[in-house]
Short mmCIF file of N, CA, C and O in Angstrom, two decimals:
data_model
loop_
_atom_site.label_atom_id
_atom_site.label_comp_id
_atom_site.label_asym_id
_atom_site.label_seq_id
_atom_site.Cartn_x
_atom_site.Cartn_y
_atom_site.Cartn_z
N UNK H 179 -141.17 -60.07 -87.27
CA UNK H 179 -140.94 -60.61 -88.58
C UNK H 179 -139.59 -61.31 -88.60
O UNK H 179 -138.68 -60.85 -87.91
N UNK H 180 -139.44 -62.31 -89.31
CA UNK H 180 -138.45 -63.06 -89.43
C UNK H 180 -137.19 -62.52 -89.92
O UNK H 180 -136.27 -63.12 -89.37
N UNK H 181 -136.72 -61.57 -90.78
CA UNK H 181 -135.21 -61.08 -90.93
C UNK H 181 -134.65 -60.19 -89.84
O UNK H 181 -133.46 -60.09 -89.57
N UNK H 182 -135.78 -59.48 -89.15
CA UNK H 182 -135.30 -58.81 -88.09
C UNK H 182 -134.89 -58.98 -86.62
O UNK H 182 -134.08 -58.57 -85.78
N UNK H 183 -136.27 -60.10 -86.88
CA UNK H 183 -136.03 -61.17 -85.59
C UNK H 183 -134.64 -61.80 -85.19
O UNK H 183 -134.04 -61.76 -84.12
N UNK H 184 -134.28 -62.44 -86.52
CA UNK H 184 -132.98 -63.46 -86.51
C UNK H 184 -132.15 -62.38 -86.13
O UNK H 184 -131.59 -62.38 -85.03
N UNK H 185 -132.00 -61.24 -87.13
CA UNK H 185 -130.67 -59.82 -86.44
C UNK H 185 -130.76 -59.89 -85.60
O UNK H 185 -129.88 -60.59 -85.09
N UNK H 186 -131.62 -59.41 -84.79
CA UNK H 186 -131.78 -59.15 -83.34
C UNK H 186 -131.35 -60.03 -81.99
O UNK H 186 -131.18 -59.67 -80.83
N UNK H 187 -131.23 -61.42 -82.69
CA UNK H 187 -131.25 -62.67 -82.08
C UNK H 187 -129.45 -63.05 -82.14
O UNK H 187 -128.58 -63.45 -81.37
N UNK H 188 -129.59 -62.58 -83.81
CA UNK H 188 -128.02 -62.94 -83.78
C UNK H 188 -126.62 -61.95 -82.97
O UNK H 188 -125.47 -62.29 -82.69
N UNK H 189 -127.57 -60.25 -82.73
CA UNK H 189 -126.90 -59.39 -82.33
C UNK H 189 -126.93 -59.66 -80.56
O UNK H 189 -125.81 -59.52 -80.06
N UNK H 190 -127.75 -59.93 -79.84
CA UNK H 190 -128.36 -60.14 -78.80
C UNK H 190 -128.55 -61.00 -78.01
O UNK H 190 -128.65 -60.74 -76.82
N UNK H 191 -128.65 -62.62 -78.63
CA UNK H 191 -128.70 -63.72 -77.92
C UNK H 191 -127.51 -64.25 -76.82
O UNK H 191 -126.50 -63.69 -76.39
N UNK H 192 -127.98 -65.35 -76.62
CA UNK H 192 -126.90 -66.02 -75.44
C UNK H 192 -126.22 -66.47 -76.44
O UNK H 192 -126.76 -66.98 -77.42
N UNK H 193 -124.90 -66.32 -76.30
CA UNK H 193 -123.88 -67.07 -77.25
C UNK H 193 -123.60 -66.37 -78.53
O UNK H 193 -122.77 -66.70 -79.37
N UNK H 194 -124.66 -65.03 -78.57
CA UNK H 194 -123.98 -64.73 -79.70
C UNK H 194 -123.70 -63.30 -79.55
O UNK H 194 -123.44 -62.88 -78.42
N UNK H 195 -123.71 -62.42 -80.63
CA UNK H 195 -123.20 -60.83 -80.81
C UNK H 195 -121.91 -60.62 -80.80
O UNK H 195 -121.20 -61.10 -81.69
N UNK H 196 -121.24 -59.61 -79.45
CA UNK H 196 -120.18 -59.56 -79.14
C UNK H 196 -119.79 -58.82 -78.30
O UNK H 196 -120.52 -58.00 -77.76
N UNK H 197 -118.35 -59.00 -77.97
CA UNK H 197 -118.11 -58.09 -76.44
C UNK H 197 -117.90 -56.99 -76.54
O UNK H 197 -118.04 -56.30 -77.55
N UNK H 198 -117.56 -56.69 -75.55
CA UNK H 198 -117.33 -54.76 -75.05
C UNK H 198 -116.18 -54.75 -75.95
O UNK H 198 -116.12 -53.61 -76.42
N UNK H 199 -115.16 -55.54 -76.45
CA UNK H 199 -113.96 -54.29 -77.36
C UNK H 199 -114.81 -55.28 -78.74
O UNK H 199 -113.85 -55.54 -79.46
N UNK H 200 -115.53 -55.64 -79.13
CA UNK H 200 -115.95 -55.51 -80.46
C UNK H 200 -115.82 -56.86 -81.01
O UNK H 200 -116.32 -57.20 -82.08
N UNK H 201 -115.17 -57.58 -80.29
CA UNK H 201 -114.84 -59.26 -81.25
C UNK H 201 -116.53 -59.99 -81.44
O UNK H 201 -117.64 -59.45 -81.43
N UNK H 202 -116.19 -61.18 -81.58
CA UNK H 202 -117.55 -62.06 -81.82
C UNK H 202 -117.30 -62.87 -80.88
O UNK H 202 -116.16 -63.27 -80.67
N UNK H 203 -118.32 -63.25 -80.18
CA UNK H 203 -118.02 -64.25 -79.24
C UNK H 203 -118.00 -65.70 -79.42
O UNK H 203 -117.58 -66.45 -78.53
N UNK H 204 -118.47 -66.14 -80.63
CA UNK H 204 -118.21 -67.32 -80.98
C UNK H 204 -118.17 -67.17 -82.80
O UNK H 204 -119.11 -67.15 -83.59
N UNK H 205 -117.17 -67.10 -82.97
CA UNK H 205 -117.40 -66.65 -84.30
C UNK H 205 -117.71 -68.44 -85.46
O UNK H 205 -118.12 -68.91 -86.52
N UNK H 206 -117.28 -68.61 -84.55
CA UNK H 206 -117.15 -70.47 -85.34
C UNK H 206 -118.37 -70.63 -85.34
O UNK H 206 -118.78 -70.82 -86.48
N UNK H 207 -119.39 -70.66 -84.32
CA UNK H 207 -120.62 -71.29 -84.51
C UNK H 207 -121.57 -70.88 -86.03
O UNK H 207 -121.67 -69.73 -86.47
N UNK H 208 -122.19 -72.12 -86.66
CA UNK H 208 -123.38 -71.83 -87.50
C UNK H 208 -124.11 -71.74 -87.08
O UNK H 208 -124.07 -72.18 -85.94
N UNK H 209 -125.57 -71.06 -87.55
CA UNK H 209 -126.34 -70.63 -87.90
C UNK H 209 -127.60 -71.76 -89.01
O UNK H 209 -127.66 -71.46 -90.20
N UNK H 210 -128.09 -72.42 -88.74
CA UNK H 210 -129.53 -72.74 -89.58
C UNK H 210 -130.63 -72.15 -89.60
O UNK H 210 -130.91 -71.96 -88.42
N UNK H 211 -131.26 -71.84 -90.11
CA UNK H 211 -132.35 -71.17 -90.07
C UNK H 211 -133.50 -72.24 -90.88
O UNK H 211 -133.36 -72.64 -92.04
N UNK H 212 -134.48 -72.54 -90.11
CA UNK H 212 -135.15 -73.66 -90.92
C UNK H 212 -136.78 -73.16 -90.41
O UNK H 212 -137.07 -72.59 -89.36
N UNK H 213 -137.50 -73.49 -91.31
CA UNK H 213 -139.32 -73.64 -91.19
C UNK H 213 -139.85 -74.74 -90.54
O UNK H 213 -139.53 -75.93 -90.63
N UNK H 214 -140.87 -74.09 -89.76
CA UNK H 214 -141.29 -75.20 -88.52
C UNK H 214 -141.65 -76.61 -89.50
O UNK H 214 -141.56 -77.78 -89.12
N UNK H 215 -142.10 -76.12 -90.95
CA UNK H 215 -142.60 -77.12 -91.76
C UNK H 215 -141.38 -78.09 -92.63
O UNK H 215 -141.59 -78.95 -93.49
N UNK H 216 -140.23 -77.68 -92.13
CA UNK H 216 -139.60 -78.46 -92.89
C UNK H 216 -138.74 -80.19 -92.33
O UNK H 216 -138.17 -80.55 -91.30
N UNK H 217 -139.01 -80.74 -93.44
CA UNK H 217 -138.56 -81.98 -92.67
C UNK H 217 -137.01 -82.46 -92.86
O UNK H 217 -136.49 -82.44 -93.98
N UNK H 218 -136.49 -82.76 -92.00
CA UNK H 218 -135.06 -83.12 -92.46
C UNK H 218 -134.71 -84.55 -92.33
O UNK H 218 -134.83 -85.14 -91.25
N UNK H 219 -134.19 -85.24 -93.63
CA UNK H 219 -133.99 -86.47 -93.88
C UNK H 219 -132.18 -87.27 -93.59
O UNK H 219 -131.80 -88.44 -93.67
N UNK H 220 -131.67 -86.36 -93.36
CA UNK H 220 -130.58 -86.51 -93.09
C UNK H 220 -129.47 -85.34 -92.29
O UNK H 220 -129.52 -84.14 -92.51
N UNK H 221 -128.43 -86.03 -91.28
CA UNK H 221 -127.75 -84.43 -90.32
C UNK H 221 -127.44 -83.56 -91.16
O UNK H 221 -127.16 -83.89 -92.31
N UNK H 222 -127.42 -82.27 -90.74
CA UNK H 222 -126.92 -81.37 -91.24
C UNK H 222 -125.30 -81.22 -91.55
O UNK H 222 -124.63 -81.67 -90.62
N UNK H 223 -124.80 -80.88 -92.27
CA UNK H 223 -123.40 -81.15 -92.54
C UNK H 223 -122.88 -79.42 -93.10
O UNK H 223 -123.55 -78.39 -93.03
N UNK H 224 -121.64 -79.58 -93.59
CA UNK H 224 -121.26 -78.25 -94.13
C UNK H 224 -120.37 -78.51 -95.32
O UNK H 224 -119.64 -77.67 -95.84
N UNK H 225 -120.52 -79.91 -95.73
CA UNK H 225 -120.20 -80.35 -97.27
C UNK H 225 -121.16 -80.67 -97.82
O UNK H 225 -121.80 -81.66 -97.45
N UNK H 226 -121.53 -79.90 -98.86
CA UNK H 226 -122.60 -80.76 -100.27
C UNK H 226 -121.92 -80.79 -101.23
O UNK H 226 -122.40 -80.10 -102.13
N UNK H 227 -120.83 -81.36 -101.54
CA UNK H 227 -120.13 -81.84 -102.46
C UNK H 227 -120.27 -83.30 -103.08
O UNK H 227 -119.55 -83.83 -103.93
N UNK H 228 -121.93 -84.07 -102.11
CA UNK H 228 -121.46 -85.73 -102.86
C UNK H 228 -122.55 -85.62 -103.66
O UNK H 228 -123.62 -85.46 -103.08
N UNK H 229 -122.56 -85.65 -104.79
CA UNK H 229 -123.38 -85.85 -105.76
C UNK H 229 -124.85 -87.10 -105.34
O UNK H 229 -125.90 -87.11 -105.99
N UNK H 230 -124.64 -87.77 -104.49
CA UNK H 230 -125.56 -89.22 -104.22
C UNK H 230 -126.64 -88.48 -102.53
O UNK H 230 -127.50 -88.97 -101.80
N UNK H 231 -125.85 -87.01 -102.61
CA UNK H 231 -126.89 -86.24 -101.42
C UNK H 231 -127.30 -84.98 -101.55
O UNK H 231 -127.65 -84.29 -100.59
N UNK H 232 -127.28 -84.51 -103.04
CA UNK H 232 -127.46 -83.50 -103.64
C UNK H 232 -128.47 -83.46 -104.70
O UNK H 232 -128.45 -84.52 -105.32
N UNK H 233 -129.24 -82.72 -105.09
CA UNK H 233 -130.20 -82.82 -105.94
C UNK H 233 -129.97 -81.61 -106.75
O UNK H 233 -130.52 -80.56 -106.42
N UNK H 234 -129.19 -81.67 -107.81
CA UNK H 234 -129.16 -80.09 -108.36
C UNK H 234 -129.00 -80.31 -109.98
O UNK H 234 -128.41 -81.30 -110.40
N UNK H 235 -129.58 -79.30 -110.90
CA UNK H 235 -129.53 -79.81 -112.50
C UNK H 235 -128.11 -79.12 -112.73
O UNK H 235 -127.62 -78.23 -112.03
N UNK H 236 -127.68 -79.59 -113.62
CA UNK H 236 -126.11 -79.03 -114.17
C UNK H 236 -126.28 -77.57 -114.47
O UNK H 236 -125.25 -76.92 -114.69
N UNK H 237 -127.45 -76.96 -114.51
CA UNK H 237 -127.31 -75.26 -114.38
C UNK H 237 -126.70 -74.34 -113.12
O UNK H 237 -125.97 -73.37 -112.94
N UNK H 238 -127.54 -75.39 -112.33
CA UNK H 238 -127.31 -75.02 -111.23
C UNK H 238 -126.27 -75.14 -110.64
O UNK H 238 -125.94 -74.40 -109.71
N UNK H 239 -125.55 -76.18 -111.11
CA UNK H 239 -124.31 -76.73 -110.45
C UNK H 239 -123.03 -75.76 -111.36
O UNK H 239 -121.88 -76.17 -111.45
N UNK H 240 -123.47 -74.51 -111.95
CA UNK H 240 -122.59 -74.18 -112.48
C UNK H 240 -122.07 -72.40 -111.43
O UNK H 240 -122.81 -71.45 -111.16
N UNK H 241 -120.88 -72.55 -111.18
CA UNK H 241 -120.90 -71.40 -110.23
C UNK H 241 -121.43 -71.23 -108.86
O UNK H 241 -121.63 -70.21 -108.20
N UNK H 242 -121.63 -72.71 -108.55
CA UNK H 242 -121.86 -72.92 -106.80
C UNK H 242 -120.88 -73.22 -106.03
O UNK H 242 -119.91 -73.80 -106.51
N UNK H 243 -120.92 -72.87 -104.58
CA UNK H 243 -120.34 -73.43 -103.57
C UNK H 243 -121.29 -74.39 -102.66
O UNK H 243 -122.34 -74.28 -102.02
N UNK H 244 -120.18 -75.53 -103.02
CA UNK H 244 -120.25 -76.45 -102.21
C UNK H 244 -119.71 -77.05 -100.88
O UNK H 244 -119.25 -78.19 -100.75
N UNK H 245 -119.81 -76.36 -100.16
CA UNK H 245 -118.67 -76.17 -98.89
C UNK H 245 -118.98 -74.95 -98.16
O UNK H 245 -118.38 -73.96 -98.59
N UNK H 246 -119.85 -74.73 -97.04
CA UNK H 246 -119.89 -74.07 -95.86
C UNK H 246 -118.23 -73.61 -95.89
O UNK H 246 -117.37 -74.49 -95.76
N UNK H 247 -117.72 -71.81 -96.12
CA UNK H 247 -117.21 -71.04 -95.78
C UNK H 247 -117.19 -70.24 -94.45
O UNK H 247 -118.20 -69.67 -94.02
N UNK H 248 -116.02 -70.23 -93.85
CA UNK H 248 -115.93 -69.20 -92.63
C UNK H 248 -116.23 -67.92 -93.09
O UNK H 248 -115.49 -67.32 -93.87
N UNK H 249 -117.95 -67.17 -92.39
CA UNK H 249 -118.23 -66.06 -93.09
C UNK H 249 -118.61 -65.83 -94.22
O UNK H 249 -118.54 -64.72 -94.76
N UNK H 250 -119.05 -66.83 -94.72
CA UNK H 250 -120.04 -66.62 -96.06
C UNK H 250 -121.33 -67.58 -95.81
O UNK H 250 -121.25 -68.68 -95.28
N UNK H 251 -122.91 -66.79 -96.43
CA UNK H 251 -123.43 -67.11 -96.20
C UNK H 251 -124.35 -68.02 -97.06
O UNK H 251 -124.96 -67.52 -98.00
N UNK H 252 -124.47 -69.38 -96.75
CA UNK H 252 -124.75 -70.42 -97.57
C UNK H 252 -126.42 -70.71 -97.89
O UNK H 252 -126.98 -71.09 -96.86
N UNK H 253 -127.33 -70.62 -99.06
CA UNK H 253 -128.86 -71.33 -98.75
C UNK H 253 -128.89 -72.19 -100.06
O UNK H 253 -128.38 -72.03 -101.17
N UNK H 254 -129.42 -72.83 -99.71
CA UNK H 254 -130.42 -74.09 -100.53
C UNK H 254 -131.24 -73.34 -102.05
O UNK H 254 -132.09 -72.45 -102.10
N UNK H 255 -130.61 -74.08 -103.11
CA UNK H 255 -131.75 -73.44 -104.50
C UNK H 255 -133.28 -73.78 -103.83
O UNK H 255 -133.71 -74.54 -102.96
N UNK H 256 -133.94 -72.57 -104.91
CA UNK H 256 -135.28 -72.67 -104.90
C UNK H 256 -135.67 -73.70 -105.54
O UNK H 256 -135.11 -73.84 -106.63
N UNK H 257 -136.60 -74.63 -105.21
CA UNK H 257 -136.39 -75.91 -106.01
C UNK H 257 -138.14 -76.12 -106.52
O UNK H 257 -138.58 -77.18 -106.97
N UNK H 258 -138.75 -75.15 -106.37
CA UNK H 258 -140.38 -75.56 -107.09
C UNK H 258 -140.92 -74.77 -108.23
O UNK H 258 -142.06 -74.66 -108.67
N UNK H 259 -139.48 -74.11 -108.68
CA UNK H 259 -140.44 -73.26 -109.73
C UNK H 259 -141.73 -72.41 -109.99
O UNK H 259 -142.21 -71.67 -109.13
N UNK H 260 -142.19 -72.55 -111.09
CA UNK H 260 -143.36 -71.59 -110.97
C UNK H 260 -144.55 -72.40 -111.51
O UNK H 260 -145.73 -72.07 -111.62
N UNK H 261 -144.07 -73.27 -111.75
CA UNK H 261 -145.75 -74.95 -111.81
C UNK H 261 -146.70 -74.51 -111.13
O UNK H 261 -147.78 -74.24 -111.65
N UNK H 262 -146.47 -74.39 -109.92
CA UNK H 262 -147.52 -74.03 -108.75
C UNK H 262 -148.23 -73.04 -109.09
O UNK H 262 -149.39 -73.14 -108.70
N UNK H 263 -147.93 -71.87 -109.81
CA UNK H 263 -148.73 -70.59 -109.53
C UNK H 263 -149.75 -70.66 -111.22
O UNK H 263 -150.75 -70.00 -111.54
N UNK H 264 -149.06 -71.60 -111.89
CA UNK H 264 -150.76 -71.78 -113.04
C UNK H 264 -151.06 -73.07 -113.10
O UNK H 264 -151.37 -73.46 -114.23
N UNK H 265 -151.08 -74.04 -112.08
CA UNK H 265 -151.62 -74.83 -112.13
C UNK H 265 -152.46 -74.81 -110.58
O UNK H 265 -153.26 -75.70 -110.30
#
């Protein structure tokens, strides 16, 4: 399953986890996590601060970060609502 997988991957993989006294071995590197189904229209970046590459209603835009943090973990609003499930 996918949350355990990624742990496991992130604790375990090449390049990642950490050494024998405890550090991280690459602590800088990100992390994406994306669906085989998803399409991407533009590079990935770690600023969404330009309004002309952002799609968000002023609710949303209230109390966000916009800016990939060292150690905090960043995702994308849910953006389809609940249309789908009575129509």
């Amino acid at each position: 399953n996918k949350p355990f997988g990624l742990k496991h991957w992130l604790e375990f993989g090449e390049l990642m986890g950490t050494t024998v006294d405890g550090k991280m071995k690459n602590e800088d590197h990100r992390v994406i996590l994306t669906d085989p189904d998803m399409l991407l229209l533009r590079p990935m970046t770690g600023d969404f601060s330009d309004n002309r590459e952002v799609v968000l209603g002023k609710r949303a835009k209230l109390n966000r970060k916009f800016k990939l943090e060292h150690g905090q973990p960043f995702a994308q609003t849910y953006g389809f609502g609940a249309k789908w499930q009575t129509e």
